[in-house]
């Protein structure tokens, strides 16, 4: 995907990995373990995280004008899921995938911000 | 879906209608008209709106803990899409679907806020 | 959506309703009831049905060239889900939504077939 | 994802790559090039392929009972998209991603078949 920056491609990879890990773990590992792992609130959070990662990956891939807002909210969802999985235990793959993905999303959100600042300084009206 | 409030069911209906309208119009009407209707930025916005509406409908349906944040951001995307479609012309179905959906999303976001305030006042220990 | 036939619009409505019902029931009603309702195989089937209905609705909306094949397979998934929900009990909304959706999908698949036959007879070179 | 076979994990990776490539190329490269690349039928096929790959990846991840049927149909969609992209030209990433994905899907469909045969022979009634 030569039409996207390396940072965006890396974020899409992290988002897709987090999506696949959370959705698969929820519907196999967690449901099969039962107990706390099958708590409705935990599984809903896992699906929130999985679905929002898939959505954000697609949005980045199509150069969405909202990519900063999506990435920032996605980072928040991933971090919440990461903490929930860590507290639950036996969810190492999810904890790791969420962490990596949240970091990638934060970078996308910041990159945009930095770019906006730079653009701002480039176009600032010189006072003569 | 008796396990959901009427307001939530209504919002899901509006979100699904907006999703179907935007995704179908983008890939049939807009592409077939060509010209301004097939501008990359317009079609990306249509798909952003369609995909985020589908995601938010699912999140409401599973009683996501993030439903307020998702609904608020979804309202913003729908309003942006509504304006773009209105400026473009010949997009009445989308304009209408986005408007109804944005209103429903704003209500979900506000309802949560009101509920939080009420809960707050019920539990506030303010007797000095 | 004036650019689609009434039959297609009706099928999309049935597909979206089945999607919303199955995905929401799975992640609220079934998980909260627990027991047989939270069996991994049942929940996976519910999500299969929900996700394939959403996919097929979108495919019909964009006039996909594969719409017959998708509709036929979707009918099969819906019928399987309908039977599973009926056997389980306390799943009336899903049973009903799956039944209506399967019927709509079968009609889409047949309509295409009938159209192909008609087209065939119109264009068949009669060699006397 | 230790709960899945290596073959399934590899197929999910191929499906996700094909999804990301087709959906991103459609909404950036193809729309920006215009002309034949922005033909409605081509873009619809690209989105069919992208969406069905995403759906199938999720179905494999949750050990769907329909995974053979989904994988077989997905292979067909990918092969159709591959040919369309090859004929169009300037779509190398998509051609390659579709080809790898179709092969992985065919293997999933065959593996199931082989497994069924083996299971059949293991459980065949001994003739006394």
mmCIF file with all atom_site columns, N, CA and C in Angstrom, chain C residues 66-102:
data_model
loop_
_atom_site.group_PDB
_atom_site.id
_atom_site.type_symbol
_atom_site.label_atom_id
_atom_site.label_alt_id
_atom_site.label_comp_id
_atom_site.label_asym_id
_atom_site.label_entity_id
_atom_site.label_seq_id
_atom_site.pdbx_PDB_ins_code
_atom_site.Cartn_x
_atom_site.Cartn_y
_atom_site.Cartn_z
_atom_site.occupancy
_atom_site.B_iso_or_equiv
_atom_site.pdbx_formal_charge
_atom_site.auth_seq_id
_atom_site.auth_comp_id
_atom_site.auth_asym_id
_atom_site.auth_atom_id
_atom_site.pdbx_PDB_model_num
ATOM 1   N N  . UNK C 1 66  ? -22.361 -10.642 -6.874 1.00 0.00 ? 66  UNK C N  1
ATOM 2   C CA . UNK C 1 66  ? -22.476 -11.922 -6.182 1.00 0.00 ? 66  UNK C CA 1
ATOM 3   C C  . UNK C 1 66  ? -23.739 -12.015 -5.324 1.00 0.00 ? 66  UNK C C  1
ATOM 4   N N  . UNK C 1 67  ? -24.687 -11.109 -5.526 1.00 0.00 ? 67  UNK C N  1
ATOM 5   C CA . UNK C 1 67  ? -25.783 -11.032 -4.560 1.00 0.00 ? 67  UNK C CA 1
ATOM 6   C C  . UNK C 1 67  ? -26.584 -12.329 -4.452 1.00 0.00 ? 67  UNK C C  1
ATOM 7   N N  . UNK C 1 68  ? -26.697 -13.074 -5.540 1.00 0.00 ? 68  UNK C N  1
ATOM 8   C CA . UNK C 1 68  ? -27.436 -14.342 -5.464 1.00 0.00 ? 68  UNK C CA 1
ATOM 9   C C  . UNK C 1 68  ? -26.728 -15.353 -4.557 1.00 0.00 ? 68  UNK C C  1
ATOM 10  N N  . UNK C 1 69  ? -25.456 -15.510 -4.765 1.00 0.00 ? 69  UNK C N  1
ATOM 11  C CA . UNK C 1 69  ? -24.694 -16.459 -3.958 1.00 0.00 ? 69  UNK C CA 1
ATOM 12  C C  . UNK C 1 69  ? -24.679 -16.067 -2.487 1.00 0.00 ? 69  UNK C C  1
ATOM 13  N N  . UNK C 1 70  ? -24.513 -14.769 -2.225 1.00 0.00 ? 70  UNK C N  1
ATOM 14  C CA . UNK C 1 70  ? -24.509 -14.304 -0.837 1.00 0.00 ? 70  UNK C CA 1
ATOM 15  C C  . UNK C 1 70  ? -25.885 -14.540 -0.202 1.00 0.00 ? 70  UNK C C  1
ATOM 16  N N  . UNK C 1 71  ? -26.949 -14.210 -0.929 1.00 0.00 ? 71  UNK C N  1
ATOM 17  C CA . UNK C 1 71  ? -28.301 -14.350 -0.376 1.00 0.00 ? 71  UNK C CA 1
ATOM 18  C C  . UNK C 1 71  ? -28.632 -15.813 -0.089 1.00 0.00 ? 71  UNK C C  1
ATOM 19  N N  . UNK C 1 72  ? -28.212 -16.699 -0.987 1.00 0.00 ? 72  UNK C N  1
ATOM 20  C CA . UNK C 1 72  ? -28.501 -18.127 -0.794 1.00 0.00 ? 72  UNK C CA 1
ATOM 21  C C  . UNK C 1 72  ? -27.790 -18.660 0.455  1.00 0.00 ? 72  UNK C C  1
ATOM 22  N N  . UNK C 1 73  ? -26.523 -18.294 0.611  1.00 0.00 ? 73  UNK C N  1
ATOM 23  C CA . UNK C 1 73  ? -25.774 -18.765 1.776  1.00 0.00 ? 73  UNK C CA 1
ATOM 24  C C  . UNK C 1 73  ? -26.304 -18.115 3.055  1.00 0.00 ? 73  UNK C C  1
ATOM 25  N N  . UNK C 1 74  ? -26.710 -16.866 2.946  1.00 0.00 ? 74  UNK C N  1
ATOM 26  C CA . UNK C 1 74  ? -27.248 -16.163 4.112  1.00 0.00 ? 74  UNK C CA 1
ATOM 27  C C  . UNK C 1 74  ? -28.556 -16.821 4.581  1.00 0.00 ? 74  UNK C C  1
ATOM 28  N N  . UNK C 1 75  ? -29.382 -17.245 3.635  1.00 0.00 ? 75  UNK C N  1
ATOM 29  C CA . UNK C 1 75  ? -30.626 -17.933 3.990  1.00 0.00 ? 75  UNK C CA 1
ATOM 30  C C  . UNK C 1 75  ? -30.318 -19.192 4.803  1.00 0.00 ? 75  UNK C C  1
ATOM 31  N N  . UNK C 1 76  ? -29.298 -19.900 4.376  1.00 0.00 ? 76  UNK C N  1
ATOM 32  C CA . UNK C 1 76  ? -28.899 -21.133 5.062  1.00 0.00 ? 76  UNK C CA 1
ATOM 33  C C  . UNK C 1 76  ? -28.441 -20.852 6.503  1.00 0.00 ? 76  UNK C C  1
ATOM 34  N N  . UNK C 1 77  ? -27.634 -19.813 6.655  1.00 0.00 ? 77  UNK C N  1
ATOM 35  C CA . UNK C 1 77  ? -27.145 -19.450 7.989  1.00 0.00 ? 77  UNK C CA 1
ATOM 36  C C  . UNK C 1 77  ? -28.322 -19.027 8.884  1.00 0.00 ? 77  UNK C C  1
ATOM 37  N N  . UNK C 1 78  ? -29.220 -18.223 8.334  1.00 0.00 ? 78  UNK C N  1
ATOM 38  C CA . UNK C 1 78  ? -30.386 -17.763 9.107  1.00 0.00 ? 78  UNK C CA 1
ATOM 39  C C  . UNK C 1 78  ? -31.263 -18.940 9.539  1.00 0.00 ? 78  UNK C C  1
ATOM 40  N N  . UNK C 1 79  ? -31.462 -19.896 8.642  1.00 0.00 ? 79  UNK C N  1
ATOM 41  C CA . UNK C 1 79  ? -32.301 -21.051 8.977  1.00 0.00 ? 79  UNK C CA 1
ATOM 42  C C  . UNK C 1 79  ? -31.658 -21.905 10.077 1.00 0.00 ? 79  UNK C C  1
ATOM 43  N N  . UNK C 1 80  ? -30.350 -22.031 10.019 1.00 0.00 ? 80  UNK C N  1
ATOM 44  C CA . UNK C 1 80  ? -29.643 -22.783 11.053 1.00 0.00 ? 80  UNK C CA 1
ATOM 45  C C  . UNK C 1 80  ? -29.774 -22.078 12.396 1.00 0.00 ? 80  UNK C C  1
ATOM 46  N N  . UNK C 1 81  ? -29.636 -20.763 12.377 1.00 0.00 ? 81  UNK C N  1
ATOM 47  C CA . UNK C 1 81  ? -29.745 -19.976 13.608 1.00 0.00 ? 81  UNK C CA 1
ATOM 48  C C  . UNK C 1 81  ? -31.179 -20.038 14.149 1.00 0.00 ? 81  UNK C C  1
ATOM 49  N N  . UNK C 1 82  ? -32.137 -19.951 13.250 1.00 0.00 ? 82  UNK C N  1
ATOM 50  C CA . UNK C 1 82  ? -33.549 -20.027 13.642 1.00 0.00 ? 82  UNK C CA 1
ATOM 51  C C  . UNK C 1 82  ? -33.831 -21.335 14.401 1.00 0.00 ? 82  UNK C C  1
ATOM 52  N N  . UNK C 1 83  ? -33.344 -22.442 13.846 1.00 0.00 ? 83  UNK C N  1
ATOM 53  C CA . UNK C 1 83  ? -33.590 -23.752 14.472 1.00 0.00 ? 83  UNK C CA 1
ATOM 54  C C  . UNK C 1 83  ? -32.912 -23.845 15.832 1.00 0.00 ? 83  UNK C C  1
ATOM 55  N N  . UNK C 1 84  ? -31.688 -23.350 15.911 1.00 0.00 ? 84  UNK C N  1
ATOM 56  C CA . UNK C 1 84  ? -30.947 -23.401 17.166 1.00 0.00 ? 84  UNK C CA 1
ATOM 57  C C  . UNK C 1 84  ? -31.657 -22.578 18.242 1.00 0.00 ? 84  UNK C C  1
ATOM 58  N N  . UNK C 1 85  ? -32.139 -21.419 17.862 1.00 0.00 ? 85  UNK C N  1
ATOM 59  C CA . UNK C 1 85  ? -32.828 -20.543 18.813 1.00 0.00 ? 85  UNK C CA 1
ATOM 60  C C  . UNK C 1 85  ? -34.168 -21.137 19.234 1.00 0.00 ? 85  UNK C C  1
ATOM 61  N N  . UNK C 1 86  ? -34.854 -21.772 18.300 1.00 0.00 ? 86  UNK C N  1
ATOM 62  C CA . UNK C 1 86  ? -36.144 -22.374 18.609 1.00 0.00 ? 86  UNK C CA 1
ATOM 63  C C  . UNK C 1 86  ? -35.965 -23.548 19.595 1.00 0.00 ? 86  UNK C C  1
ATOM 64  N N  . UNK C 1 87  ? -34.949 -24.352 19.356 1.00 0.00 ? 87  UNK C N  1
ATOM 65  C CA . UNK C 1 87  ? -34.678 -25.497 20.232 1.00 0.00 ? 87  UNK C CA 1
ATOM 66  C C  . UNK C 1 87  ? -34.298 -25.040 21.644 1.00 0.00 ? 87  UNK C C  1
ATOM 67  N N  . UNK C 1 88  ? -33.621 -23.886 21.699 1.00 0.00 ? 88  UNK C N  1
ATOM 68  C CA . UNK C 1 88  ? -33.131 -23.370 22.973 1.00 0.00 ? 88  UNK C CA 1
ATOM 69  C C  . UNK C 1 88  ? -34.268 -22.782 23.810 1.00 0.00 ? 88  UNK C C  1
ATOM 70  N N  . UNK C 1 89  ? -35.209 -22.143 23.136 1.00 0.00 ? 89  UNK C N  1
ATOM 71  C CA . UNK C 1 89  ? -36.328 -21.506 23.842 1.00 0.00 ? 89  UNK C CA 1
ATOM 72  C C  . UNK C 1 89  ? -35.995 -20.126 24.343 1.00 0.00 ? 89  UNK C C  1
ATOM 73  N N  . UNK C 1 90  ? -37.032 -19.325 24.610 1.00 0.00 ? 90  UNK C N  1
ATOM 74  C CA . UNK C 1 90  ? -36.846 -17.976 25.137 1.00 0.00 ? 90  UNK C CA 1
ATOM 75  C C  . UNK C 1 90  ? -36.050 -17.080 24.186 1.00 0.00 ? 90  UNK C C  1
ATOM 76  N N  . UNK C 1 91  ? -36.225 -17.360 22.896 1.00 0.00 ? 91  UNK C N  1
ATOM 77  C CA . UNK C 1 91  ? -35.474 -16.606 21.876 1.00 0.00 ? 91  UNK C CA 1
ATOM 78  C C  . UNK C 1 91  ? -36.411 -16.179 20.744 1.00 0.00 ? 91  UNK C C  1
ATOM 79  N N  . UNK C 1 92  ? -37.651 -15.826 21.108 1.00 0.00 ? 92  UNK C N  1
ATOM 80  C CA . UNK C 1 92  ? -38.688 -15.600 20.086 1.00 0.00 ? 92  UNK C CA 1
ATOM 81  C C  . UNK C 1 92  ? -38.323 -14.517 19.066 1.00 0.00 ? 92  UNK C C  1
ATOM 82  N N  . UNK C 1 93  ? -37.727 -13.412 19.561 1.00 0.00 ? 93  UNK C N  1
ATOM 83  C CA . UNK C 1 93  ? -37.372 -12.324 18.633 1.00 0.00 ? 93  UNK C CA 1
ATOM 84  C C  . UNK C 1 93  ? -36.402 -12.821 17.564 1.00 0.00 ? 93  UNK C C  1
ATOM 85  N N  . UNK C 1 94  ? -35.421 -13.623 17.974 1.00 0.00 ? 94  UNK C N  1
ATOM 86  C CA . UNK C 1 94  ? -34.432 -14.135 17.024 1.00 0.00 ? 94  UNK C CA 1
ATOM 87  C C  . UNK C 1 94  ? -35.069 -15.123 16.050 1.00 0.00 ? 94  UNK C C  1
ATOM 88  N N  . UNK C 1 95  ? -35.884 -16.010 16.579 1.00 0.00 ? 95  UNK C N  1
ATOM 89  C CA . UNK C 1 95  ? -36.548 -17.004 15.724 1.00 0.00 ? 95  UNK C CA 1
ATOM 90  C C  . UNK C 1 95  ? -37.315 -16.292 14.621 1.00 0.00 ? 95  UNK C C  1
ATOM 91  N N  . UNK C 1 96  ? -38.089 -15.291 15.017 1.00 0.00 ? 96  UNK C N  1
ATOM 92  C CA . UNK C 1 96  ? -38.923 -14.552 14.075 1.00 0.00 ? 96  UNK C CA 1
ATOM 93  C C  . UNK C 1 96  ? -38.067 -13.772 13.063 1.00 0.00 ? 96  UNK C C  1
ATOM 94  N N  . UNK C 1 97  ? -37.060 -13.081 13.566 1.00 0.00 ? 97  UNK C N  1
ATOM 95  C CA . UNK C 1 97  ? -36.205 -12.272 12.679 1.00 0.00 ? 97  UNK C CA 1
ATOM 96  C C  . UNK C 1 97  ? -35.466 -13.152 11.672 1.00 0.00 ? 97  UNK C C  1
ATOM 97  N N  . UNK C 1 98  ? -34.975 -14.297 12.128 1.00 0.00 ? 98  UNK C N  1
ATOM 98  C CA . UNK C 1 98  ? -34.243 -15.216 11.233 1.00 0.00 ? 98  UNK C CA 1
ATOM 99  C C  . UNK C 1 98  ? -35.178 -15.775 10.165 1.00 0.00 ? 98  UNK C C  1
ATOM 100 N N  . UNK C 1 99  ? -36.411 -16.106 10.566 1.00 0.00 ? 99  UNK C N  1
ATOM 101 C CA . UNK C 1 99  ? -37.366 -16.694 9.621  1.00 0.00 ? 99  UNK C CA 1
ATOM 102 C C  . UNK C 1 99  ? -37.713 -15.709 8.502  1.00 0.00 ? 99  UNK C C  1
ATOM 103 N N  . UNK C 1 100 ? -38.039 -14.488 8.908  1.00 0.00 ? 100 UNK C N  1
ATOM 104 C CA . UNK C 1 100 ? -38.386 -13.452 7.918  1.00 0.00 ? 100 UNK C CA 1
ATOM 105 C C  . UNK C 1 100 ? -37.197 -13.181 6.992  1.00 0.00 ? 100 UNK C C  1
ATOM 106 N N  . UNK C 1 101 ? -36.020 -13.146 7.571  1.00 0.00 ? 101 UNK C N  1
ATOM 107 C CA . UNK C 1 101 ? -34.815 -12.829 6.806  1.00 0.00 ? 101 UNK C CA 1
ATOM 108 C C  . UNK C 1 101 ? -34.476 -13.963 5.821  1.00 0.00 ? 101 UNK C C  1
ATOM 109 N N  . UNK C 1 102 ? -34.603 -15.192 6.270  1.00 0.00 ? 102 UNK C N  1
ATOM 110 C CA . UNK C 1 102 ? -34.320 -16.332 5.389  1.00 0.00 ? 102 UNK C CA 1
ATOM 111 C C  . UNK C 1 102 ? -35.260 -16.320 4.190  1.00 0.00 ? 102 UNK C C  1
#
